[in-house]
Short mmCIF file of C-alpha atoms in Angstrom, two decimals:
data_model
loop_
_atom_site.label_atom_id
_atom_site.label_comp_id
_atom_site.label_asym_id
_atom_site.label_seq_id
_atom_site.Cartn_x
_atom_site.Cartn_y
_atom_site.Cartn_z
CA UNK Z 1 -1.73 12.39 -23.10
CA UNK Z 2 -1.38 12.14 -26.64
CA UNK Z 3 -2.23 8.65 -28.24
CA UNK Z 4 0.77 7.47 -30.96
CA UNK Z 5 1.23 4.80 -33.30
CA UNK Z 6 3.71 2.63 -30.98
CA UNK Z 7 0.95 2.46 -27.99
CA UNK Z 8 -2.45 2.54 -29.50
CA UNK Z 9 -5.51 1.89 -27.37
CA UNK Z 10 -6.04 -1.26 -26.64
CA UNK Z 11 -2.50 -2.23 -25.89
CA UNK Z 12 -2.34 0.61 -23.40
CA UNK Z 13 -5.03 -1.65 -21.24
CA UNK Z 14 -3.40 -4.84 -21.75
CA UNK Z 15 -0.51 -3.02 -20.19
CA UNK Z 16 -2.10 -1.84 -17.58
CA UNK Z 17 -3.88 -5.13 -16.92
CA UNK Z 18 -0.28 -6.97 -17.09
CA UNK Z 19 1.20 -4.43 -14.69
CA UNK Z 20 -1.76 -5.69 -12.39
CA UNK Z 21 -1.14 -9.00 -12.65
CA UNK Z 22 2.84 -8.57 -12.30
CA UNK Z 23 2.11 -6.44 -8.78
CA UNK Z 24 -0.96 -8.63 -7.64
CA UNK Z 25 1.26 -11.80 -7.97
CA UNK Z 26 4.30 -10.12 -5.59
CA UNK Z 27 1.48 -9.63 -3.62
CA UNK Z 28 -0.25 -12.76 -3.37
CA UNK Z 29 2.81 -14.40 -3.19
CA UNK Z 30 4.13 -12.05 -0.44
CA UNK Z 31 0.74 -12.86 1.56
CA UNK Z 32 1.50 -16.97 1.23
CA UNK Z 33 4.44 -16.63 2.74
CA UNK Z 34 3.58 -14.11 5.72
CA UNK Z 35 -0.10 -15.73 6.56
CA UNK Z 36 0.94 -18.65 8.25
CA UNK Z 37 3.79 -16.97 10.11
CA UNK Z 38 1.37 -14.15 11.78
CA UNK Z 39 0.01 -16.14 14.12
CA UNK Z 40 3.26 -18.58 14.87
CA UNK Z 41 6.23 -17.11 14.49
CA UNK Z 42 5.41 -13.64 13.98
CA UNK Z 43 3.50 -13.58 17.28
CA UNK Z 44 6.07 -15.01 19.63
CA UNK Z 45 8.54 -11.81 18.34
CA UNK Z 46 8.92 -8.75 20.52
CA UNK Z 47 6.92 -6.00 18.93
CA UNK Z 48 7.74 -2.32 19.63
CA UNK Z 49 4.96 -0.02 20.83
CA UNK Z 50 4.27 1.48 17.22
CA UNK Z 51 3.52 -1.40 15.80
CA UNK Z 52 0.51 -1.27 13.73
CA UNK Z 53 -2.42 -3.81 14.55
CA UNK Z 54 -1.77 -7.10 12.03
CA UNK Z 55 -5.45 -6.33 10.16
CA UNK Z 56 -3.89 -2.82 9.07
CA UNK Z 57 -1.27 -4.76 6.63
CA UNK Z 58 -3.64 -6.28 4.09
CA UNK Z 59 -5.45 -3.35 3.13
CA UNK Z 60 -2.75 -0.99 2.73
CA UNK Z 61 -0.41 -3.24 0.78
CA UNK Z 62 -3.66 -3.82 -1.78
CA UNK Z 63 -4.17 -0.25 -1.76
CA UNK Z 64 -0.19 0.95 -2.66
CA UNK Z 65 0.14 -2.29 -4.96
CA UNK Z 66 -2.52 -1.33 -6.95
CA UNK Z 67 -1.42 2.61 -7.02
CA UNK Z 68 2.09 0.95 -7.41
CA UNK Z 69 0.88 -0.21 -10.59
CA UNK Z 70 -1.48 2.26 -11.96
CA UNK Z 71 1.91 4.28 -11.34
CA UNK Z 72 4.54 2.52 -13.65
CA UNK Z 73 1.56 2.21 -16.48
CA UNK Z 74 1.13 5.96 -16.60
CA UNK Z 75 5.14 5.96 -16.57
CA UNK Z 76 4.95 3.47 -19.27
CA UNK Z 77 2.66 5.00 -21.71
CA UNK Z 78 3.85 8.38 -21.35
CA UNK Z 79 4.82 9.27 -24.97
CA UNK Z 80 5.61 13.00 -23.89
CA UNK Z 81 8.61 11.21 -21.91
CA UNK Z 82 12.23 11.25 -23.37
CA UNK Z 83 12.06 7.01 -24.02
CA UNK Z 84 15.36 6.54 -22.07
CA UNK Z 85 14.61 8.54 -19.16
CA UNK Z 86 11.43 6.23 -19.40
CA UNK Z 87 13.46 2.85 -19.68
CA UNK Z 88 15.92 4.13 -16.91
CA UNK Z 89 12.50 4.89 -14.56
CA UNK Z 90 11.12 1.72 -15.25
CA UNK Z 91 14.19 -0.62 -14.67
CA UNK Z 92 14.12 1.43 -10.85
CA UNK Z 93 10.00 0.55 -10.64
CA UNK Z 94 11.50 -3.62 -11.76
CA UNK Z 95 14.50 -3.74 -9.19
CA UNK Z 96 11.96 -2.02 -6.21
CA UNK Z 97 9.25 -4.57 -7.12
CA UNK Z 98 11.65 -7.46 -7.07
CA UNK Z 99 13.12 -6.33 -3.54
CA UNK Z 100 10.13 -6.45 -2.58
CA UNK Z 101 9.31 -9.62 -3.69
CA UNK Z 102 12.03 -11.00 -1.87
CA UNK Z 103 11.32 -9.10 1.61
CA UNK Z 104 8.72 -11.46 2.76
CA UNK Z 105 10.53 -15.05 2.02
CA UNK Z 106 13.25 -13.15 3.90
CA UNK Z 107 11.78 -11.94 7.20
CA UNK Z 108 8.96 -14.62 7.09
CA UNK Z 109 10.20 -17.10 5.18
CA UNK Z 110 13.36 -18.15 6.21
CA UNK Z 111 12.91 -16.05 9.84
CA UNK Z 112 15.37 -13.72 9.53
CA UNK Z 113 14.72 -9.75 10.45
CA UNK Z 114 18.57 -8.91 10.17
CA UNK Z 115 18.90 -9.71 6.72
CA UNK Z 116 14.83 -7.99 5.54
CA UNK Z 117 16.60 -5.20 7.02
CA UNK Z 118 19.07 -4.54 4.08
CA UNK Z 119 16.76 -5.99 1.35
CA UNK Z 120 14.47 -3.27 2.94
CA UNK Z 121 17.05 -0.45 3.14
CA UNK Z 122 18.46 -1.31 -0.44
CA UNK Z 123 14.39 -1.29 -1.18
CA UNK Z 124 13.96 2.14 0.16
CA UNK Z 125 16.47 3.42 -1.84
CA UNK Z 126 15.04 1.88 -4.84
CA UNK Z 127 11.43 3.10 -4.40
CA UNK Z 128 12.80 6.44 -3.27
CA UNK Z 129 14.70 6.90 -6.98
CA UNK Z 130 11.98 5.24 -8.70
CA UNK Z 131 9.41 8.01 -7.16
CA UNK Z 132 12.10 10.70 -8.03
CA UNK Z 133 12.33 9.39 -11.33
CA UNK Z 134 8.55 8.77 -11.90
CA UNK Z 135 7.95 12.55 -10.95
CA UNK Z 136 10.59 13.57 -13.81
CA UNK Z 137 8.13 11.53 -16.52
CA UNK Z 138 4.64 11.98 -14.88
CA UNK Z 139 3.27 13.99 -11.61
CA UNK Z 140 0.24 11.64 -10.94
CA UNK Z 141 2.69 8.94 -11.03
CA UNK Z 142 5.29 10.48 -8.59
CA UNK Z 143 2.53 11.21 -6.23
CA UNK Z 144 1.38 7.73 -6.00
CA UNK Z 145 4.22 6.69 -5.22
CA UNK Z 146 4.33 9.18 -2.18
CA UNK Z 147 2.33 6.98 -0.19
CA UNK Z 148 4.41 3.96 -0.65
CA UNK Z 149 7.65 5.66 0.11
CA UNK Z 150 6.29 6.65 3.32
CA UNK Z 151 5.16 3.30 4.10
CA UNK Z 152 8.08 1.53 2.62
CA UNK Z 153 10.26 3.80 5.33
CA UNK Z 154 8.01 2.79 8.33
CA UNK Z 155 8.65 -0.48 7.26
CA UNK Z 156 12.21 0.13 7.67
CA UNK Z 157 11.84 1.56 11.12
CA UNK Z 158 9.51 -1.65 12.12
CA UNK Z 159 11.85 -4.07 10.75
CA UNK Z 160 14.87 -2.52 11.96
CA UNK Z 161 12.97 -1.86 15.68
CA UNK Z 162 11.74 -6.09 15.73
CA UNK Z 163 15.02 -6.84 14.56
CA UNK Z 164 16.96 -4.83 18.04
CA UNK Z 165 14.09 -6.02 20.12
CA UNK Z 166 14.49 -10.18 18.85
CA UNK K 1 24.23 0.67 -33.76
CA UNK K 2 24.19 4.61 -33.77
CA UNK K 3 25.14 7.05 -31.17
CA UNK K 4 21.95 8.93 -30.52
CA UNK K 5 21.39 12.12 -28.10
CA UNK K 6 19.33 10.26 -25.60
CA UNK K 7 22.23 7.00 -24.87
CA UNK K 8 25.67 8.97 -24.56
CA UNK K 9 28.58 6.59 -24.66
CA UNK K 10 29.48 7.31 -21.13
CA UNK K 11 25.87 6.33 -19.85
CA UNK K 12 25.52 3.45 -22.39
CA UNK K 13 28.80 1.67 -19.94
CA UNK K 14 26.48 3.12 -16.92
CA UNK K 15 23.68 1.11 -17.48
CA UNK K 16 25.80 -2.02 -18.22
CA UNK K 17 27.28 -1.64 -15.06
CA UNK K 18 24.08 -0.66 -13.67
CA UNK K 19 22.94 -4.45 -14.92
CA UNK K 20 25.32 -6.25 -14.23
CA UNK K 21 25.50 -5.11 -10.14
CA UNK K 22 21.37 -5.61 -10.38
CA UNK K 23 22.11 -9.33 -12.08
CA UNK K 24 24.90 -10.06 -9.89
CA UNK K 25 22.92 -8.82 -6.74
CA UNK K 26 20.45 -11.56 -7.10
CA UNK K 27 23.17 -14.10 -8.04
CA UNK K 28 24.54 -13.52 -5.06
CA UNK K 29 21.33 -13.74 -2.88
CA UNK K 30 20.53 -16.85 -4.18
CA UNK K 31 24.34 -18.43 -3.49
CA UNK K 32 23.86 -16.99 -0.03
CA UNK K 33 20.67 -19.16 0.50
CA UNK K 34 21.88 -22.18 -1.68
CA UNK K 35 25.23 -22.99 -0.34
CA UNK K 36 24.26 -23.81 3.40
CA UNK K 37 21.55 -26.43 1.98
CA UNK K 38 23.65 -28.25 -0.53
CA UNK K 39 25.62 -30.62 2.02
CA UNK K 40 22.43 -30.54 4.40
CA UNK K 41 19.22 -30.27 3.15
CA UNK K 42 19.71 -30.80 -0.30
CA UNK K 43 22.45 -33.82 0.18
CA UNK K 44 19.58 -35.41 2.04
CA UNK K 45 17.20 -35.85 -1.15
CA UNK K 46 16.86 -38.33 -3.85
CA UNK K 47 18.56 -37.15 -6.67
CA UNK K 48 17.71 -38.40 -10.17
CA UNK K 49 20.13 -39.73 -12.72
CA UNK K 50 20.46 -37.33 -14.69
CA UNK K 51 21.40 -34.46 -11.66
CA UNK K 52 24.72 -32.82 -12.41
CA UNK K 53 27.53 -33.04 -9.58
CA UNK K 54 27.14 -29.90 -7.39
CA UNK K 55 30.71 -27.79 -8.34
CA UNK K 56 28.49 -27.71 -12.31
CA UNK K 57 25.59 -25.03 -11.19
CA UNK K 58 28.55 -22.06 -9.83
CA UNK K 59 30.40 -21.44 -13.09
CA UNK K 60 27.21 -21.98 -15.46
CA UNK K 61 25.35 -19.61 -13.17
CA UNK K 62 27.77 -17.03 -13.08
CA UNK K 63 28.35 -17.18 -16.76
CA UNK K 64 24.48 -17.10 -17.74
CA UNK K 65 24.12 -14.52 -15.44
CA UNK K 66 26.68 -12.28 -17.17
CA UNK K 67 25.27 -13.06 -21.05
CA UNK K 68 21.95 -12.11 -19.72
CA UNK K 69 22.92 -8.84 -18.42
CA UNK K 70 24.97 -8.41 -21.98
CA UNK K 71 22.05 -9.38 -23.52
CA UNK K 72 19.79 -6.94 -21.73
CA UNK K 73 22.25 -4.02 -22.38
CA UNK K 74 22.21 -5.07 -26.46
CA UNK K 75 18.31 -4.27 -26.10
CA UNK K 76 18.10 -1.51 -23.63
CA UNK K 77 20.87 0.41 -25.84
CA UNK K 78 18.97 -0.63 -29.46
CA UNK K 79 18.27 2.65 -30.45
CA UNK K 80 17.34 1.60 -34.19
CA UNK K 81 14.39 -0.29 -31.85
CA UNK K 82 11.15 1.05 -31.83
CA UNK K 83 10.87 2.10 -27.74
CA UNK K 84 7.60 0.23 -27.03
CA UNK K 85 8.86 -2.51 -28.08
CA UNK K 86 11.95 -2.24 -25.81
CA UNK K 87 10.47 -1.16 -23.10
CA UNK K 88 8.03 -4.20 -23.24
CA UNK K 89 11.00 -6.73 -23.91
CA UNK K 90 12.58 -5.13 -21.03
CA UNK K 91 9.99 -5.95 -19.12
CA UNK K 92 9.71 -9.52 -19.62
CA UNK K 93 13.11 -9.25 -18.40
CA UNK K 94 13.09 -8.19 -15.27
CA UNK K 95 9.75 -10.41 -14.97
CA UNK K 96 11.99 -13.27 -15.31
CA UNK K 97 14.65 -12.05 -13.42
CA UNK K 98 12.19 -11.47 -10.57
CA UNK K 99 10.85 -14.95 -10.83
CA UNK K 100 14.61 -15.61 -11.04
CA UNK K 101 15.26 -14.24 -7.92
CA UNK K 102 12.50 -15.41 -5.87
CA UNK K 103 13.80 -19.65 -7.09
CA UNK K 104 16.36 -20.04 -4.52
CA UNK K 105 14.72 -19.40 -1.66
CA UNK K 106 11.10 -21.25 -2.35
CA UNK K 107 13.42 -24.37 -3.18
CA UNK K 108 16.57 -24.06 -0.60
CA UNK K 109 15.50 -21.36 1.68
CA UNK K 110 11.59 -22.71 2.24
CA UNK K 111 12.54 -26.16 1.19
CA UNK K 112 9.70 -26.22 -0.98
CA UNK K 113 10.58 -28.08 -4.61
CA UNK K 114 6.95 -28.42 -4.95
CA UNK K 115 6.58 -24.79 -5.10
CA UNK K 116 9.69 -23.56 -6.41
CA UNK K 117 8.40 -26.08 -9.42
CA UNK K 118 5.19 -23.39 -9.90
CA UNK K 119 7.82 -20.40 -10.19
CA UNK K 120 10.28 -22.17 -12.27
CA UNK K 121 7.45 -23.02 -14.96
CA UNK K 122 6.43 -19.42 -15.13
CA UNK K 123 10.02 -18.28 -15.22
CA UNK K 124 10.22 -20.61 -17.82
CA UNK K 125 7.31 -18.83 -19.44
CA UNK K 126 9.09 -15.59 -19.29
CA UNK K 127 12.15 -16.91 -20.19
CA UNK K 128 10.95 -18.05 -23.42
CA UNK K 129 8.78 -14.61 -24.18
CA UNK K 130 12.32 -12.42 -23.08
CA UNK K 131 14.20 -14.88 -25.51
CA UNK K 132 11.41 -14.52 -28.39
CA UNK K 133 11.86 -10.46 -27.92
CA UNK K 134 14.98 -9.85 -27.77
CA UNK K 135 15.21 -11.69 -31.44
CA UNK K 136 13.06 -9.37 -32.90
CA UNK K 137 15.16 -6.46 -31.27
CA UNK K 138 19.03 -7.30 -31.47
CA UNK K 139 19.67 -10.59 -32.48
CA UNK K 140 23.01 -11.30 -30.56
CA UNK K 141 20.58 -9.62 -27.22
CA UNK K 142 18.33 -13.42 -28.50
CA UNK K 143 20.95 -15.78 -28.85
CA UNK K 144 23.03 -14.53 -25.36
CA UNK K 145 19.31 -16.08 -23.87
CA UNK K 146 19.46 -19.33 -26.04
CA UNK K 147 21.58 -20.96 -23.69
CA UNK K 148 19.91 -19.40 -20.61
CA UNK K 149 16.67 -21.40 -21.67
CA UNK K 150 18.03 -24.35 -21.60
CA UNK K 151 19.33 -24.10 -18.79
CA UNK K 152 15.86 -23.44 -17.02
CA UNK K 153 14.59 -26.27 -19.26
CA UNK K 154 16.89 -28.66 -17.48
CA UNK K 155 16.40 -27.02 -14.41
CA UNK K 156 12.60 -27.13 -14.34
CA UNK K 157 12.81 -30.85 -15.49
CA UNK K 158 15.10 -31.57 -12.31
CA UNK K 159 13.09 -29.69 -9.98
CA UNK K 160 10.23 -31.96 -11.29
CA UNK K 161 12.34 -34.76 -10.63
CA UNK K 162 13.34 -34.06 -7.41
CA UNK K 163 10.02 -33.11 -6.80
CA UNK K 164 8.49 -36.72 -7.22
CA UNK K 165 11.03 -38.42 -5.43
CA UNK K 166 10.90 -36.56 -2.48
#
């Protein structure tokens, strides 16, 4: 990576460090609304047999949130990149990060697995054309987004199994 | 503004398109969740003074909602820009309209003014750094977000209020 004028140094870290902060807030907030529900709500639902253990969640949403992020900032400061091809990459990483937001005050919030299910599927096909476009701009950052896509679409098939079995 | 190789007319009505359906989207999710609460929940609480009859927040809504994805365009389309700079305004934008979209259902769909009152201060917050760089990109992109923040002014100040009297 070359450095320019527009992005020197230090401002690449404070981007970094903002994309870190952006992410870790989705997922503290995320985790505020789901903790309480785990043990209530969550546990009185019908589970199907490939449901992962509850202790699995934490760690791997830390894990891809942080990759998540590590991800767009590579996409960001990638002065190699065509700028609108970078814009148009970015806006997909903002609308998959704010479905996202919104999937847990959906299916933990307000109790409703039906409606997670599209936020998840229109999520889905946001991180899946955000990880398409991200491997256009920057490999690293297309393959970290590998492992999210995969877990995003497990997701899917766990929501959409715990909303048929409720 | 120029026509440059990179922002093609065709794709320049694309990605206003593009932003308005993303806009729209979460205008829409938040109606869903808001209208069931307004003669339930909501008509339950102690309203101050100053609150606006209900039929007030649709059309203001709508119309901020459609300056902001104007204004977003204006920005994302400024090629005489430099692209860090847009790409960082950008992202205060969909910051905000991520805070944005998670408003609606903290307050209605959690029933939770206390803590839609923390989100509405930071969207305020990003609100104001959006407004502050679009300015210094396009300045009809700044003023289509004057109105916008005062809007969220008002709208933390009644959350506030409803907040304490509840």
């Amino acid at each position: 990576m070359t450095m320019t004028h527009d992005n020197p140094s230090p401002r690449r870290w404070g981007i970094l460090i903002l994309l870190l902060a952006v992410v870790f807030a989705v997922s503290a907030a995320g985790s505020w609304v789901t903790l309480p529900k785990i043990s209530t709500w969550y546990a009185g639902l019908t589970k199907p047999s490939f449901n992962p253990p509850s202790w699995v969640f934490g760690p791997v949403w830390t894990t891809l949130y942080a990759m998540m992020a590590v991800a767009a900032w590579r996409v960001w400061i990638a002065d190699r990149a065509d700028g609108a091809e970078r814009q148009m990459a970015l806006a997909f990483f903002w609308l998959q990060l704010l479905l996202n937001a919104i999937w847990s005050p959906v299916f933990f919030g307000l109790e409703r697995p039906g409606l997670a299910l599209i936020v998840i599927v229109v999520m889905w096909l946001a991180v899946a054309a955000t990880t398409v476009r991200f491997f256009r701009i920057d490999r690293v950052a297309g393959w970290l987004f590998v492992p999210y896509l995969c877990w995003v679409s497990f997701a899917t098939v766990l929501n959409a199994a715990i909303f048929r079995l409720n």
